PDB file of C-alpha atoms in Angstrom:
ATOM      1  CA  UNK O 289      -0.594  -0.393   0.214  1.00  0.00           C
ATOM      2  CA  UNK O 290       2.851   2.037   0.977  1.00  0.00           C
ATOM      3  CA  UNK O 291       4.410   2.105  -2.803  1.00  0.00           C
ATOM      4  CA  UNK O 292       1.249   2.413  -4.935  1.00  0.00           C
ATOM      5  CA  UNK O 293      -0.975   5.656  -5.134  1.00  0.00           C
ATOM      6  CA  UNK O 294      -2.604   4.738  -2.222  1.00  0.00           C
ATOM      7  CA  UNK O 295      -4.071   7.478   0.430  1.00  0.00           C
ATOM      8  CA  UNK O 296      -5.236   7.517   4.145  1.00  0.00           C
ATOM      9  CA  UNK O 297      -8.293   9.884   5.257  1.00  0.00           C
ATOM     10  CA  UNK O 298     -10.421  10.262   8.502  1.00  0.00           C
ATOM     11  CA  UNK O 299     -14.031  11.098   8.891  1.00  0.00           C
ATOM     12  CA  UNK O 300     -14.278  11.218   4.794  1.00  0.00           C
ATOM     13  CA  UNK O 301     -17.001   8.247   4.299  1.00  0.00           C
ATOM     14  CA  UNK O 302     -18.108   7.244   6.970  1.00  0.00           C
ATOM     15  CA  UNK O 303     -22.135   6.007   5.030  1.00  0.00           C
ATOM     16  CA  UNK O 304     -19.921   3.985   2.537  1.00  0.00           C
ATOM     17  CA  UNK O 305     -17.194   2.206   5.555  1.00  0.00           C
ATOM     18  CA  UNK O 306     -19.790   1.157   7.598  1.00  0.00           C
ATOM     19  CA  UNK O 307     -22.198   0.377   4.477  1.00  0.00           C
ATOM     20  CA  UNK O 308     -18.827  -2.179   2.934  1.00  0.00           C
ATOM     21  CA  UNK O 309     -18.438  -3.875   6.957  1.00  0.00           C
ATOM     22  CA  UNK O 310     -22.356  -4.678   7.231  1.00  0.00           C
ATOM     23  CA  UNK O 311     -21.693  -6.554   3.054  1.00  0.00           C
ATOM     24  CA  UNK O 312     -20.318  -9.811   4.285  1.00  0.00           C
ATOM     25  CA  UNK O 313     -19.518 -12.541   2.518  1.00  0.00           C
ATOM     26  CA  UNK O 314     -22.138 -14.718   4.817  1.00  0.00           C
ATOM     27  CA  UNK O 315     -24.481 -11.723   4.662  1.00  0.00           C
ATOM     28  CA  UNK O 316     -26.172 -14.399   7.313  1.00  0.00           C
ATOM     29  CA  UNK O 317     -22.427 -13.520   9.754  1.00  0.00           C
ATOM     30  CA  UNK O 318     -23.378  -9.686   9.862  1.00  0.00           C
ATOM     31  CA  UNK O 319     -24.138  -8.085  13.144  1.00  0.00           C
ATOM     32  CA  UNK O 320     -24.205  -4.492  11.503  1.00  0.00           C
ATOM     33  CA  UNK O 321     -28.086  -4.038  10.699  1.00  0.00           C
ATOM     34  CA  UNK O 322     -30.142  -1.262   9.163  1.00  0.00           C
ATOM     35  CA  UNK O 323     -30.710   0.252  12.599  1.00  0.00           C
ATOM     36  CA  UNK O 324     -26.860   0.197  14.150  1.00  0.00           C
ATOM     37  CA  UNK O 325     -26.063   2.319  10.869  1.00  0.00           C
ATOM     38  CA  UNK O 326     -28.300   4.813  11.623  1.00  0.00           C
ATOM     39  CA  UNK O 327     -27.331   5.532  14.699  1.00  0.00           C
ATOM     40  CA  UNK O 328     -24.174   4.851  14.218  1.00  0.00           C
ATOM     41  CA  UNK O 329     -24.665   7.362  12.295  1.00  0.00           C
ATOM     42  CA  UNK O 330     -26.270   9.689  13.741  1.00  0.00           C
ATOM     43  CA  UNK O 331     -23.066   9.383  16.211  1.00  0.00           C
ATOM     44  CA  UNK O 332     -20.801  10.594  13.101  1.00  0.00           C
ATOM     45  CA  UNK O 333     -22.758  13.705  13.315  1.00  0.00           C
ATOM     46  CA  UNK O 334     -22.470  14.209  16.516  1.00  0.00           C
ATOM     47  CA  UNK O 335     -19.257  14.058  16.523  1.00  0.00           C
ATOM     48  CA  UNK O 336     -19.059  10.540  18.481  1.00  0.00           C
ATOM     49  CA  UNK O 337     -18.267   8.375  15.996  1.00  0.00           C
ATOM     50  CA  UNK O 338     -15.550   8.090  13.341  1.00  0.00           C
ATOM     51  CA  UNK O 339     -13.958   6.698   9.534  1.00  0.00           C
ATOM     52  CA  UNK O 340     -10.907   5.603   9.215  1.00  0.00           C
ATOM     53  CA  UNK O 341     -10.813   5.302   5.310  1.00  0.00           C
ATOM     54  CA  UNK O 342      -7.802   3.747   3.246  1.00  0.00           C
ATOM     55  CA  UNK O 343      -7.866   4.719  -0.607  1.00  0.00           C
ATOM     56  CA  UNK O 344      -6.063   3.511  -3.821  1.00  0.00           C
ATOM     57  CA  UNK O 345      -6.372   5.639  -7.323  1.00  0.00           C
ATOM     58  CA  UNK O 346      -9.545   7.437  -5.794  1.00  0.00           C
ATOM     59  CA  UNK O 347     -10.938   3.770  -4.324  1.00  0.00           C
ATOM     60  CA  UNK O 348     -12.055   2.929  -1.490  1.00  0.00           C
ATOM     61  CA  UNK O 349     -10.741  -0.190  -0.718  1.00  0.00           C
ATOM     62  CA  UNK O 350     -10.654  -0.486   3.021  1.00  0.00           C
ATOM     63  CA  UNK O 351     -11.354   0.741   6.108  1.00  0.00           C
ATOM     64  CA  UNK O 352     -12.769   0.725   9.365  1.00  0.00           C
ATOM     65  CA  UNK O 353     -15.428   2.539  12.363  1.00  0.00           C
ATOM     66  CA  UNK O 354     -15.900   2.651  15.495  1.00  0.00           C
ATOM     67  CA  UNK O 355     -16.758   5.537  18.651  1.00  0.00           C
ATOM     68  CA  UNK O 356     -14.097   8.203  20.219  1.00  0.00           C
ATOM     69  CA  UNK O 357     -14.481   9.222  24.026  1.00  0.00           C
ATOM     70  CA  UNK O 358     -12.644  10.907  26.173  1.00  0.00           C
ATOM     71  CA  UNK O 359      -8.709   8.993  25.248  1.00  0.00           C
ATOM     72  CA  UNK O 360     -10.312   5.407  24.354  1.00  0.00           C
ATOM     73  CA  UNK O 361     -11.385   4.598  21.136  1.00  0.00           C
ATOM     74  CA  UNK O 362     -13.654   1.390  20.265  1.00  0.00           C
ATOM     75  CA  UNK O 363     -13.511  -0.867  17.017  1.00  0.00           C
ATOM     76  CA  UNK O 364     -16.197  -1.585  15.893  1.00  0.00           C
ATOM     77  CA  UNK O 365     -15.610  -3.449  12.506  1.00  0.00           C
ATOM     78  CA  UNK O 366     -13.475  -3.319   9.275  1.00  0.00           C
ATOM     79  CA  UNK O 367     -13.382  -3.450   5.400  1.00  0.00           C
ATOM     80  CA  UNK O 368     -10.956  -4.819   3.142  1.00  0.00           C
ATOM     81  CA  UNK O 369     -11.477  -4.807  -0.749  1.00  0.00           C
ATOM     82  CA  UNK O 370      -7.796  -5.232  -1.539  1.00  0.00           C
ATOM     83  CA  UNK O 371      -4.866  -7.278   0.396  1.00  0.00           C
ATOM     84  CA  UNK O 372      -3.572  -4.732   3.850  1.00  0.00           C
ATOM     85  CA  UNK O 373      -6.097  -2.235   2.422  1.00  0.00           C
ATOM     86  CA  UNK O 374      -7.745  -2.479   6.930  1.00  0.00           C
ATOM     87  CA  UNK O 375      -4.396  -3.491   7.801  1.00  0.00           C
ATOM     88  CA  UNK O 376      -3.386   0.115   6.483  1.00  0.00           C
ATOM     89  CA  UNK O 377      -6.529   2.023   8.407  1.00  0.00           C
ATOM     90  CA  UNK O 378      -5.859   0.375  11.378  1.00  0.00           C
ATOM     91  CA  UNK O 379      -2.125   1.439  11.623  1.00  0.00           C
ATOM     92  CA  UNK O 380      -3.010   4.967  10.788  1.00  0.00           C
ATOM     93  CA  UNK O 381      -5.402   5.303  13.259  1.00  0.00           C
ATOM     94  CA  UNK O 382      -3.256   4.198  15.927  1.00  0.00           C
ATOM     95  CA  UNK O 383      -1.262   6.978  14.945  1.00  0.00           C
ATOM     96  CA  UNK O 384      -3.417   9.133  15.273  1.00  0.00           C
ATOM     97  CA  UNK O 385      -4.762   8.389  18.566  1.00  0.00           C
ATOM     98  CA  UNK O 386      -0.637   8.149  19.833  1.00  0.00           C
ATOM     99  CA  UNK O 387      -0.619  11.353  18.150  1.00  0.00           C
ATOM    100  CA  UNK O 388      -3.812  13.122  19.659  1.00  0.00           C
ATOM    101  CA  UNK O 389      -2.806  11.810  23.271  1.00  0.00           C
ATOM    102  CA  UNK O 390      -5.564   8.409  23.157  1.00  0.00           C
ATOM    103  CA  UNK O 391      -4.670   5.569  25.513  1.00  0.00           C
ATOM    104  CA  UNK O 392      -6.574   3.339  24.897  1.00  0.00           C
ATOM    105  CA  UNK O 393      -8.017   1.011  21.932  1.00  0.00           C
ATOM    106  CA  UNK O 394     -10.546  -1.553  22.093  1.00  0.00           C
ATOM    107  CA  UNK O 395     -11.207  -4.028  19.381  1.00  0.00           C
ATOM    108  CA  UNK O 396     -13.217  -5.209  21.168  1.00  0.00           C
ATOM    109  CA  UNK O 397     -12.133  -9.223  19.789  1.00  0.00           C
ATOM    110  CA  UNK O 398      -8.536 -10.582  19.880  1.00  0.00           C
ATOM    111  CA  UNK O 399      -7.328 -12.470  16.671  1.00  0.00           C
ATOM    112  CA  UNK O 400      -4.252 -13.033  14.601  1.00  0.00           C
ATOM    113  CA  UNK O 401      -5.302  -9.984  12.737  1.00  0.00           C
ATOM    114  CA  UNK O 402      -4.910  -7.416  15.866  1.00  0.00           C
ATOM    115  CA  UNK O 403      -2.470  -9.567  16.807  1.00  0.00           C
ATOM    116  CA  UNK O 404      -0.374  -9.147  14.159  1.00  0.00           C
ATOM    117  CA  UNK O 405       0.017  -5.114  15.706  1.00  0.00           C
ATOM    118  CA  UNK O 406       0.799  -5.850  19.238  1.00  0.00           C
ATOM    119  CA  UNK O 407      -2.997  -5.552  20.399  1.00  0.00           C
ATOM    120  CA  UNK O 408      -3.259  -8.155  23.552  1.00  0.00           C
ATOM    121  CA  UNK O 409      -5.822  -9.457  26.579  1.00  0.00           C
ATOM    122  CA  UNK O 410      -6.654  -7.678  29.764  1.00  0.00           C
ATOM    123  CA  UNK O 411      -8.615  -8.919  32.619  1.00  0.00           C
ATOM    124  CA  UNK O 412     -11.008  -6.933  33.212  1.00  0.00           C
ATOM    125  CA  UNK O 413     -10.707  -5.397  36.336  1.00  0.00           C
ATOM    126  CA  UNK O 414      -7.267  -4.010  34.779  1.00  0.00           C
ATOM    127  CA  UNK O 415      -9.383  -3.074  31.612  1.00  0.00           C
ATOM    128  CA  UNK O 416     -11.778  -0.713  33.521  1.00  0.00           C
ATOM    129  CA  UNK O 417      -9.161   1.034  35.515  1.00  0.00           C
ATOM    130  CA  UNK O 418      -7.517   1.821  32.015  1.00  0.00           C
ATOM    131  CA  UNK O 419     -11.276   2.751  30.762  1.00  0.00           C
ATOM    132  CA  UNK O 420     -11.927   4.596  34.157  1.00  0.00           C
ATOM    133  CA  UNK O 421      -8.078   6.902  33.389  1.00  0.00           C
ATOM    134  CA  UNK O 422      -9.098   7.409  29.331  1.00  0.00           C
ATOM    135  CA  UNK O 423     -12.430   8.628  29.168  1.00  0.00           C
ATOM    136  CA  UNK O 424     -11.250  11.024  31.645  1.00  0.00           C
ATOM    137  CA  UNK O 425      -8.429  12.387  29.358  1.00  0.00           C
ATOM    138  CA  UNK O 426      -9.398  15.675  27.606  1.00  0.00           C
ATOM    139  CA  UNK O 427      -8.502  14.650  23.981  1.00  0.00           C
ATOM    140  CA  UNK O 428      -9.955  14.868  20.641  1.00  0.00           C
ATOM    141  CA  UNK O 429      -9.598  12.730  17.132  1.00  0.00           C
ATOM    142  CA  UNK O 430      -9.906  15.708  15.354  1.00  0.00           C
ATOM    143  CA  UNK O 431      -6.852  18.214  14.944  1.00  0.00           C
ATOM    144  CA  UNK O 432      -6.202  21.335  17.368  1.00  0.00           C
ATOM    145  CA  UNK O 433      -6.566  24.396  16.543  1.00  0.00           C
TER     146      UNK O 433
END
């Protein structure tokens, strides 16, 4: 992705990202219903939900979306139409979160995809402690002017 004409944007195409995440190879596998799309779109309009988009030659080929609260980001779903596109989005998200002072990225599930980026499972008590601290941070997903 780095050696091609690819790019990453934030919050440029939220509706397309969530729609792509909802499209699964097997429709019965998706949990992203019309109600979920409606609610998350409203959260996006309020500046709470965010998307990361990966573009290749001007075409949306991967991305992810989630919720930002305080210094915590909760990843909800991701998609990839070309190899490495969702990884590129995730790496870009991590860079943004670090730059903005976030302290917690909750991927919600641990799989090989997120493990390769250092995701770890932590005990519930530790998670709740980190979450309380993260929620109290006055950070913003957007560039502060």
